[in-house]
Short mmCIF file of C-alpha atoms and ligand atoms in Angstrom, two decimals:
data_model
loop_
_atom_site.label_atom_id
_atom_site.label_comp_id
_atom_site.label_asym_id
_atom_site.label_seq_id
_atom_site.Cartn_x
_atom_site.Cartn_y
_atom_site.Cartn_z
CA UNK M 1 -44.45 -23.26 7.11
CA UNK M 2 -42.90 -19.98 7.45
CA UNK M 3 -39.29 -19.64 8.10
CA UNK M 4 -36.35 -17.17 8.53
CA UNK M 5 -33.72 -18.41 6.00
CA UNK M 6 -30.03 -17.89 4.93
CA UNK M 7 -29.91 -17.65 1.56
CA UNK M 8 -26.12 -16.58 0.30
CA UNK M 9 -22.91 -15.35 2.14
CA UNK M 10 -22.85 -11.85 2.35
CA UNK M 11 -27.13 -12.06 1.87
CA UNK M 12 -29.71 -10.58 4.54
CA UNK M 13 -32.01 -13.38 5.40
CA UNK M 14 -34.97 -13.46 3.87
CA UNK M 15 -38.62 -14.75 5.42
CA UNK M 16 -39.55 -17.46 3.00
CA UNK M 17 -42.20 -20.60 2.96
CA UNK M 18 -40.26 -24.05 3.44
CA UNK M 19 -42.09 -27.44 4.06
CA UNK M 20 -42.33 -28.81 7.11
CA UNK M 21 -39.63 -30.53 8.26
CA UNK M 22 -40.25 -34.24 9.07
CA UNK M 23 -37.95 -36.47 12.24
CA UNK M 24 -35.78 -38.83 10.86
CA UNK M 25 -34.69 -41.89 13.70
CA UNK M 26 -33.99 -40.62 17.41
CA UNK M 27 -34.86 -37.24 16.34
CA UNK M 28 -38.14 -35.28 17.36
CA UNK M 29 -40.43 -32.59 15.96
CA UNK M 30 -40.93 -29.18 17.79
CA UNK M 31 -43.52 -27.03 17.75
CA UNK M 32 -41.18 -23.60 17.89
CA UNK M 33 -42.18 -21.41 20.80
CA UNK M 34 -39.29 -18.81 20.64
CA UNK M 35 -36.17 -18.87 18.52
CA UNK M 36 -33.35 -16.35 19.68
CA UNK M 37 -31.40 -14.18 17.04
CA UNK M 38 -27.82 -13.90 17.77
CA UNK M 39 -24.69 -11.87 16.96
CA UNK M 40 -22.94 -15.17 15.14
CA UNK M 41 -26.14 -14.82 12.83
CA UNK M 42 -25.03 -11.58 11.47
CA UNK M 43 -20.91 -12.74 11.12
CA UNK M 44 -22.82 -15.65 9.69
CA UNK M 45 -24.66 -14.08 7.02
CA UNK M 46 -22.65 -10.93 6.76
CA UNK M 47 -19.18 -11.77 6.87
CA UNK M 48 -18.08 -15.50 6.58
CA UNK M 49 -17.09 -16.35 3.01
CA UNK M 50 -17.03 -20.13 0.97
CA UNK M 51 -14.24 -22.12 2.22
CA UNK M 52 -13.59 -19.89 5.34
CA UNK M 53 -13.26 -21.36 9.06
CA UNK M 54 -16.54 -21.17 10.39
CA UNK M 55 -18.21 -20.60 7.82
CA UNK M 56 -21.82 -22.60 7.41
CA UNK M 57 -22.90 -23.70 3.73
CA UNK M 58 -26.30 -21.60 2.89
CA UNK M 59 -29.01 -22.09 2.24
CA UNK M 60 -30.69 -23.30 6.00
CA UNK M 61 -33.23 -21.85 8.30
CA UNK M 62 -31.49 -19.95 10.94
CA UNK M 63 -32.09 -19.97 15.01
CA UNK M 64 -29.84 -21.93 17.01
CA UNK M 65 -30.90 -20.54 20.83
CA UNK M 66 -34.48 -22.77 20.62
CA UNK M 67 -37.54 -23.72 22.85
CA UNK M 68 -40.65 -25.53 21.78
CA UNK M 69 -43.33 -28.46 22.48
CA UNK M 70 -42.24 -31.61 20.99
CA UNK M 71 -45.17 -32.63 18.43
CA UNK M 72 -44.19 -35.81 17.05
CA UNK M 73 -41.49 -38.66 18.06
CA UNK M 74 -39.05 -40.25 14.92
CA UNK M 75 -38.14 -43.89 15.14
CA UNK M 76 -36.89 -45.43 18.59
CA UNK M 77 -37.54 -41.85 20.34
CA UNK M 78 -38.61 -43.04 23.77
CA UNK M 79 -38.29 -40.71 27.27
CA UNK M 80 -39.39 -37.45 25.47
CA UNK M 81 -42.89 -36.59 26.47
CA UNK M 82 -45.01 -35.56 23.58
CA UNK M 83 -46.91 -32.02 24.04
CA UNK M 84 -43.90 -31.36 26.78
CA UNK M 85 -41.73 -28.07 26.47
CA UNK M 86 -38.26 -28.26 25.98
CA UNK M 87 -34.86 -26.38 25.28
CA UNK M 88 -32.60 -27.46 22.69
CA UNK M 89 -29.41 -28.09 22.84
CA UNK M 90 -27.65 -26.65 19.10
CA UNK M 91 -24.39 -28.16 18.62
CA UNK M 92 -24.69 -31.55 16.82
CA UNK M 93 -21.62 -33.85 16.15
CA UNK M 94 -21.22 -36.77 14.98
CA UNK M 95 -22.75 -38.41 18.51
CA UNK M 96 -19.95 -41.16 18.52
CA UNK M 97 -16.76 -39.60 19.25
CA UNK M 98 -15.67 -39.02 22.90
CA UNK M 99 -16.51 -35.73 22.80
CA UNK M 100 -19.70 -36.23 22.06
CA UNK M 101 -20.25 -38.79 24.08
CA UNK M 102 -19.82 -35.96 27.19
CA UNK M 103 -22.34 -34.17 25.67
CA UNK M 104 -19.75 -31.73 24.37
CA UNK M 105 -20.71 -31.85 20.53
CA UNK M 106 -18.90 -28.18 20.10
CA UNK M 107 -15.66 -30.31 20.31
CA UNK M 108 -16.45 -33.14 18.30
CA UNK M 109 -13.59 -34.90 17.04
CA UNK M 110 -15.14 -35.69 13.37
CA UNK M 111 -16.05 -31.98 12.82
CA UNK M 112 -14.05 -32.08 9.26
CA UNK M 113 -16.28 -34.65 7.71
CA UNK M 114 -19.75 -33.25 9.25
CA UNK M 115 -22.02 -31.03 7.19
CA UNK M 116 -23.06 -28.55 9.74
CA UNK M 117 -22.02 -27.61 13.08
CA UNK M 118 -25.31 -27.62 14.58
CA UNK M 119 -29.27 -26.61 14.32
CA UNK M 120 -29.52 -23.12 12.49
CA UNK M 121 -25.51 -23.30 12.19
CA UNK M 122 -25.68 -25.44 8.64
CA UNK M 123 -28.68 -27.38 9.32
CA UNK M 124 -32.29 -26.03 9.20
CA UNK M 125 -32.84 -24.26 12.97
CA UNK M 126 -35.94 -23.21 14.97
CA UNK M 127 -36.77 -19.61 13.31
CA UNK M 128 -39.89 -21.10 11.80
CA UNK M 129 -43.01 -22.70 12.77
CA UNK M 130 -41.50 -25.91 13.94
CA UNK M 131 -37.67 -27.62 13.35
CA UNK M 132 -36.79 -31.16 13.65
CA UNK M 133 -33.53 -31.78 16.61
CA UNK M 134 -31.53 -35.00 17.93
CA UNK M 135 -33.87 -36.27 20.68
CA UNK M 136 -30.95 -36.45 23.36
CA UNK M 137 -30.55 -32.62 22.64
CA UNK M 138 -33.19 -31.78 24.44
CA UNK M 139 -33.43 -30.49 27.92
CA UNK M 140 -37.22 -30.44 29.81
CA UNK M 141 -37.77 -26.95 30.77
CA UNK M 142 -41.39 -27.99 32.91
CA UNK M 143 -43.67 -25.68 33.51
CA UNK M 144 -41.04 -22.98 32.82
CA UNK M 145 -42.25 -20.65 29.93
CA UNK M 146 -40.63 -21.49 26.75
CA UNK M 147 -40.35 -18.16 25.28
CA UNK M 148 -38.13 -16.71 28.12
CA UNK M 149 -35.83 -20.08 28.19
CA UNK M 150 -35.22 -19.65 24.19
CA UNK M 151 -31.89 -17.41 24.77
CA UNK M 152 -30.39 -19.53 27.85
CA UNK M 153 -29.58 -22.27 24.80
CA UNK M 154 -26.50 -20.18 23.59
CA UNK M 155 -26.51 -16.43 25.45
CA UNK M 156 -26.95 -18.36 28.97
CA UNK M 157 -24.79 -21.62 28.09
CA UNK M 158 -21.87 -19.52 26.33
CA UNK M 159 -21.47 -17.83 29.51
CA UNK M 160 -21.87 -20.04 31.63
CA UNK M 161 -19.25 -22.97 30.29
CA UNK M 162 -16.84 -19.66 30.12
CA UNK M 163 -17.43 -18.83 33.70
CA UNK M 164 -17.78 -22.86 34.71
CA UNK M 165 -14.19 -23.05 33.36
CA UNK M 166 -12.87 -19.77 35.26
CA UNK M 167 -14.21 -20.58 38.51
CA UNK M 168 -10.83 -21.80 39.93
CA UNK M 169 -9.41 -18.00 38.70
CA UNK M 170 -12.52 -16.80 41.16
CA UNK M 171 -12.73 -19.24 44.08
CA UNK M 172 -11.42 -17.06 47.22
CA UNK M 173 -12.43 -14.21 48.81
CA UNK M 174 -11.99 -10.21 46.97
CA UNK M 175 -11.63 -11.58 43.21
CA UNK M 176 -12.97 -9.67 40.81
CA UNK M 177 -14.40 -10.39 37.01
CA UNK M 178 -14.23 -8.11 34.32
CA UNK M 179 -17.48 -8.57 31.50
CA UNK M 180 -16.95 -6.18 28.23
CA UNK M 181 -19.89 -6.39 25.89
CA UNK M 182 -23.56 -6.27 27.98
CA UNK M 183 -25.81 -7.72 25.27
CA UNK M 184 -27.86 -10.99 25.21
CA UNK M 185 -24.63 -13.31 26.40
CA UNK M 186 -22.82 -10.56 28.57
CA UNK M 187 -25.97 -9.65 30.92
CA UNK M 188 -26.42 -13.13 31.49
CA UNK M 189 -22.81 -13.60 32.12
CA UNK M 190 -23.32 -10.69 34.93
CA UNK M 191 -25.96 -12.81 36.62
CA UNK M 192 -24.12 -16.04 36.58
CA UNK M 193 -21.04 -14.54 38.25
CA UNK M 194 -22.97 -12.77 40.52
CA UNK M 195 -24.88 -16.25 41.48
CA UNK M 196 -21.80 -18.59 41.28
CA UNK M 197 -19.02 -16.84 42.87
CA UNK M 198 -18.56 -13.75 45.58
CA UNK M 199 -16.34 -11.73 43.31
CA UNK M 200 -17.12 -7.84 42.68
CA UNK M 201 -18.23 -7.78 38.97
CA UNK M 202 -16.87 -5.03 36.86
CA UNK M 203 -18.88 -4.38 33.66
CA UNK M 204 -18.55 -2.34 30.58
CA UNK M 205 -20.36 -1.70 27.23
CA UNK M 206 -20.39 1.23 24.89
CA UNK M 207 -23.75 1.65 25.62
CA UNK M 208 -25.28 3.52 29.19
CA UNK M 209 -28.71 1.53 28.88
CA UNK M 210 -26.40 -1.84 28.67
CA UNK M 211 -24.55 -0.49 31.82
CA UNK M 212 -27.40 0.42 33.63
CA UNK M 213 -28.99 -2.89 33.29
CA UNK M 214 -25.72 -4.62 34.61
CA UNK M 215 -25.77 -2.40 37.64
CA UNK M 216 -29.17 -3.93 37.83
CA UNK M 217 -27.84 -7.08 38.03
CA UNK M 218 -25.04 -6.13 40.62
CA UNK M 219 -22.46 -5.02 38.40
CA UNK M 220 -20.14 -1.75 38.68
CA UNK M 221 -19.64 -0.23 35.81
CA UNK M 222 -17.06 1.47 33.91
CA UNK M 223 -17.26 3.77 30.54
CA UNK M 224 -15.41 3.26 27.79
CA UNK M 225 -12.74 5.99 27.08
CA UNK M 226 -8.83 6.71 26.86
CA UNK M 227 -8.13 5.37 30.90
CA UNK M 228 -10.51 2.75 30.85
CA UNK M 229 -8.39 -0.47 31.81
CA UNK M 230 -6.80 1.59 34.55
CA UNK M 231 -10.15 2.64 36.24
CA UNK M 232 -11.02 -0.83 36.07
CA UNK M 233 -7.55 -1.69 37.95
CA UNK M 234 -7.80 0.63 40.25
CA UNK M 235 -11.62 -0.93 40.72
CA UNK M 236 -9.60 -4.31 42.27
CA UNK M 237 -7.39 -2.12 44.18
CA UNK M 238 -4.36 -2.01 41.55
CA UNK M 239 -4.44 -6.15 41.21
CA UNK M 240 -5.99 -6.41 38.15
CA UNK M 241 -8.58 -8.95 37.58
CA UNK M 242 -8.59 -12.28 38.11
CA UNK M 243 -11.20 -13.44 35.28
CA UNK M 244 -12.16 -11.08 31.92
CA UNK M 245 -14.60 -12.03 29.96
CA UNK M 246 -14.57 -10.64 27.01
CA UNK M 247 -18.18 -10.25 24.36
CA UNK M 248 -16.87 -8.38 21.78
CA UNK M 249 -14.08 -9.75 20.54
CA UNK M 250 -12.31 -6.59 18.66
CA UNK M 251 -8.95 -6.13 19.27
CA UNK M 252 -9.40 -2.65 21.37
CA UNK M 253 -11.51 -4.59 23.89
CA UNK M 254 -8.95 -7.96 24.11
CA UNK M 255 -6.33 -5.60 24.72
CA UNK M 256 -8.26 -3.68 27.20
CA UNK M 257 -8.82 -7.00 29.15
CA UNK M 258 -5.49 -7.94 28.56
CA UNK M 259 -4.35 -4.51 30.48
CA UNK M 260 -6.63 -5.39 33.66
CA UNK M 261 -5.09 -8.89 34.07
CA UNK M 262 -3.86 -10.11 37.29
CA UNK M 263 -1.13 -12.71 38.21
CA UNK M 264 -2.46 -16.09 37.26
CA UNK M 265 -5.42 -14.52 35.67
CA UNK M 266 -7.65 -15.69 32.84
CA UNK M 267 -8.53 -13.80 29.84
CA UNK M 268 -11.46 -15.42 27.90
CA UNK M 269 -11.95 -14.08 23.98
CA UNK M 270 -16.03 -15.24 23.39
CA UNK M 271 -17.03 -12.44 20.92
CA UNK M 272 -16.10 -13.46 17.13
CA UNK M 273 -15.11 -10.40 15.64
CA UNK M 274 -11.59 -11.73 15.13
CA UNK M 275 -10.08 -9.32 17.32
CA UNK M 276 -5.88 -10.43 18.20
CA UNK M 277 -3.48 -9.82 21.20
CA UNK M 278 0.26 -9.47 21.28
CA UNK M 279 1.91 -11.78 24.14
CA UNK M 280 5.27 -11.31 25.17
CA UNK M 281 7.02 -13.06 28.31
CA UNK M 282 7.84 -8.97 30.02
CA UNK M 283 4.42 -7.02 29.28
CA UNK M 284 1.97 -10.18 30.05
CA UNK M 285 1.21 -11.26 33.55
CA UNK M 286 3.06 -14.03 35.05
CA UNK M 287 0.93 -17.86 34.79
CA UNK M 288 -2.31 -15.78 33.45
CA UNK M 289 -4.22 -17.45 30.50
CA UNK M 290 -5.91 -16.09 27.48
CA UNK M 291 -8.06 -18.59 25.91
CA UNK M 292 -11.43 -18.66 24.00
CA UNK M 293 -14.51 -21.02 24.73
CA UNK M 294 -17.11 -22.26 22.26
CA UNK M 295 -20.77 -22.89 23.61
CA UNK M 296 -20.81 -25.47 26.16
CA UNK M 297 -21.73 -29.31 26.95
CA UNK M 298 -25.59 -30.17 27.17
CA UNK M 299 -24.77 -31.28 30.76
CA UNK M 300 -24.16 -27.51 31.16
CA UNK M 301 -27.38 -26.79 29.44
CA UNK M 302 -29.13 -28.97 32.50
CA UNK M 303 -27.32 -26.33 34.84
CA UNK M 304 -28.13 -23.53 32.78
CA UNK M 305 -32.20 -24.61 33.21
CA UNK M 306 -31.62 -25.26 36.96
CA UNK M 307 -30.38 -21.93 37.36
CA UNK M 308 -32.90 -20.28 35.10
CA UNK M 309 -35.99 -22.46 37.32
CA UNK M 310 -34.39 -21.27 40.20
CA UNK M 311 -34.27 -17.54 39.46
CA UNK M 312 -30.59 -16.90 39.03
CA UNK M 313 -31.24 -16.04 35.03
CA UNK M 314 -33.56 -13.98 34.10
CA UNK M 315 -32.69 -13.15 30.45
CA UNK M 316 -34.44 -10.11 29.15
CA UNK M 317 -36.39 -10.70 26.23
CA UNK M 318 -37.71 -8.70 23.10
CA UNK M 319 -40.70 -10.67 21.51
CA UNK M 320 -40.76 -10.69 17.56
CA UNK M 321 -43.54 -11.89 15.82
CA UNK M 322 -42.47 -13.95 12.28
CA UNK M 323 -43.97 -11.05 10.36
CA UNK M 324 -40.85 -8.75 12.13
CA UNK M 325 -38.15 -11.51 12.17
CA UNK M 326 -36.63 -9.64 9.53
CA UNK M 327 -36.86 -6.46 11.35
CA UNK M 328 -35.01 -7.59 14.89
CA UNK M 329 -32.31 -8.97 12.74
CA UNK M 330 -31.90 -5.35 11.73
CA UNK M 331 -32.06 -3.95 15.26
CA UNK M 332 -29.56 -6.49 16.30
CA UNK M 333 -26.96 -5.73 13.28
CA UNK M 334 -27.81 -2.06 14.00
CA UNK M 335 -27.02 -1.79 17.86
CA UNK M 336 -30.66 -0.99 18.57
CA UNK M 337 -31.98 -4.24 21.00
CA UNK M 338 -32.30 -4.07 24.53
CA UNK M 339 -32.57 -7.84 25.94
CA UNK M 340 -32.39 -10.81 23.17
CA UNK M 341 -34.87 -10.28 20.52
CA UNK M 342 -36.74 -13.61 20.30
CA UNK M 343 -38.89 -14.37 17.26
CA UNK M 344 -42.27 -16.13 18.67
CA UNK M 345 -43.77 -17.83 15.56
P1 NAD W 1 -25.13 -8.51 21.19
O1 NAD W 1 -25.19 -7.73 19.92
O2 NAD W 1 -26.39 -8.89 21.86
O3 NAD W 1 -24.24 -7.72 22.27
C1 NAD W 1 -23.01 -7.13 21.98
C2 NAD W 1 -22.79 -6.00 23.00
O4 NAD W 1 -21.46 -5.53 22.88
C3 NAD W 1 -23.72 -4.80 22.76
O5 NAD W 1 -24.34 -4.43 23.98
C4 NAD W 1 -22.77 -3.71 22.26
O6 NAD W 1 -23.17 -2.40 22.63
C5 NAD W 1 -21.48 -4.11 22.93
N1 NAD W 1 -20.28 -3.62 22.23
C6 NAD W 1 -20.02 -3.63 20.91
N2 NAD W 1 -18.80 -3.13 20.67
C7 NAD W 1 -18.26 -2.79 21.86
C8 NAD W 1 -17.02 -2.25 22.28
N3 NAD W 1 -16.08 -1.94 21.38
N4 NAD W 1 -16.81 -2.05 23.59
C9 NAD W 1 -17.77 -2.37 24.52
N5 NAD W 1 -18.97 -2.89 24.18
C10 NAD W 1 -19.20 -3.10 22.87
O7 NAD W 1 -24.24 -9.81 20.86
P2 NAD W 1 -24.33 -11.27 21.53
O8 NAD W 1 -25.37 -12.06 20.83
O9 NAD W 1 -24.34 -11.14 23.00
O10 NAD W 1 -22.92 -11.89 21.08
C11 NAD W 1 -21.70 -11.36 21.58
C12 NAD W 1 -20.52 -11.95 20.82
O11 NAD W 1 -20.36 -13.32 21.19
C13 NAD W 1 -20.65 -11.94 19.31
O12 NAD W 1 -19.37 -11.76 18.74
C14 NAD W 1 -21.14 -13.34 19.01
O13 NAD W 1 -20.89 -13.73 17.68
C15 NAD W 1 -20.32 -14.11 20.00
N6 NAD W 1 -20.79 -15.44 20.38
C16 NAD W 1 -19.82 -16.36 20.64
C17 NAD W 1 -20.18 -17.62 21.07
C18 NAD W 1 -19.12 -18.63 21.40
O14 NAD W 1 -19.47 -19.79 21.61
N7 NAD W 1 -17.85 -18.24 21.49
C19 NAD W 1 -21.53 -17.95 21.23
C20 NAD W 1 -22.50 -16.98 20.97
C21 NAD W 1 -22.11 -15.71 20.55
ZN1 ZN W 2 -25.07 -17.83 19.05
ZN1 ZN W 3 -18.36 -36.38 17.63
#
């Protein structure tokens, strides 16, 4: 089968023939329908080094935001309807640990002995014709088409477990949330805050095409530029806000989120780029919280799928054939996407 692979650090991926994977016990076969391609794809193949935190031993297939038909059961697989379409959950851990018992695999406690840190993050993901997951990693998405539910398995569940663990910061009436970075996770982030709480969402991205389809989702907007984090202040009337999100993850846009912060606020770092803050007892904001998440729990996932079914997500998709896999890896690297590209084998 074809397949989208990682071949060295510091290596663009490279579109190569692999076999067919096969399901070893209480795992299952899919039949790819639409495999995602992600920002941690490029830090993964362009920046993370041997031996580094974070950094995933090469070579795998890459794609860790998957949907597909399950084609064939492994050993003691029972409850998973063959020919049925499902979303996959990407983190695996070592399933035993108490962490993973929740269903929150991005925590597990036995990380340091594991070999990967999840489908197309160490082991062989769903950019190819078909990938092999855990069986209890999978979510039923219905009649709900596959190819549009690909991205909601890391650009709608990052968001939402950041959001899901902000909500107390946004419970009340005339809060406001701050999103920098409007790509595949941060539009999605838009819609979930604009479906799970009542506060005014302020948005902003270096890029008017990324505002404009914020606005679309009920966002006001703010361009970048010198006075930035004080239009956004003077957005919540001179409080600040009361949750920042923040996409990117440079240090200009963590301090810019830092600068909007309300009392009691939370700041939450999501975007890699390694980005730091300064904190010191005078300039930060009394009881406020910066803090970073990591993916979320595949009881999340179920949410995520409920909301997406019930029209609260609508992720914008770019479809990619396998022969231009390569090609919306380069959009994506180069700024140049609209929506999540998905690669539809
Ligand atoms: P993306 O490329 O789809 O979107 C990034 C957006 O940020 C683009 O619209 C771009 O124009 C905008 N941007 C870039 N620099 C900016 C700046 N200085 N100011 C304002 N906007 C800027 O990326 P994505 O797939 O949505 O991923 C976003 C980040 O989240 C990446 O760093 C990715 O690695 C990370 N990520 C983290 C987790 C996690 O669990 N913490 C999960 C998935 C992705
Ligand atoms: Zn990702
Ligand atoms: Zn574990």
């Amino acid at each position: 089968m074809r397949a989208v692979v990682f071949d060295n650090y510091g290596t663009f991926p490279s579109l190569a023939e692999v076999p067919r994977p096969r399901p070893g016990p209480g795992e299952v076969l899919l039949r790819v329908a639409g495999a995602g391609a992600c920002h941690s794809d490029v830090s993964v193949y362009r920046h993370f080094e041997e031996g580094q935190p974070g950094a995933q031993k090469p070579p795998f297939v890459l794609g860790h935001e998957n949907a597909g038909w399950v084609e064939e059961l492994g050993q003691g697989v029972t409850h998973v309807d063959v020919g049925g379409a499902y979303l996959v959950y990407g983190p695996v851990g070592c399933g035993h640990c108490r962490k993973c018992a929740r269903g929150q695999d991005t925590y597990c406690e036995n990380v340091a002995t594991m070999p990967y840190l999840a489908v197309g993050l160490g082991r062989n993901g769903g950019m190819a014709d078909y990938m092999v997951a855990p069986a209890h990693h999978l979510v039923p998405l219905g009649d709900a088409d596959p190819v549009l539910a690909a991205p909601l398995a890391d650009a709608g569940l990052t968001p939402y477990h950041a959001v899901k663990q902000a909500l107390p910061h946004l419970a009340g009436g005339g809060r406001h949330a701050l999103v920098i970075g409007l790509g595949g996770l941060g539009q999605i982030a838009v819609q979930i805050l604009t479906a799970l709480t009542g506060a005014t969402v302020i948005a902003t991205d270096t890029k008017p095409d990324a505002r404009a389809r914020a606005e679309r989702h009920g966002a006001r907007t703010v361009a970048p530029g010198e006075h930035q984090a004080e239009e956004i202040r003077e957005l919540t009337g001179g409080r600040g806000v009361d949750a920042a999100f923040d996409f990117v993850g440079v240090t200009p846009t963590i301090s810019t989120a830092a600068a909007t912060m309300a009392q009691g606020s939370r700041l939450t770092v999501v975007g890699i780029a390694g980005g730091t803050h300064e904190w010191s007892f005078f300039t930060s904001p009394y009881e406020s919280y910066v803090t970073s998440t990591y993916w979320g729990t595949v009881e999340d996932l179920w949410e995520v799928v409920d909301m997406f079914r019930a029209g609260q997500i609508a992720p914008e998709v770019e479809r990619y054939g396998m022969d231009d896999a390569l090609e919306a890896y380069r959009k994506l690297e180069a700024g140049e996407l609209s929506g999540r590209a998905v690669v539809v084998p």
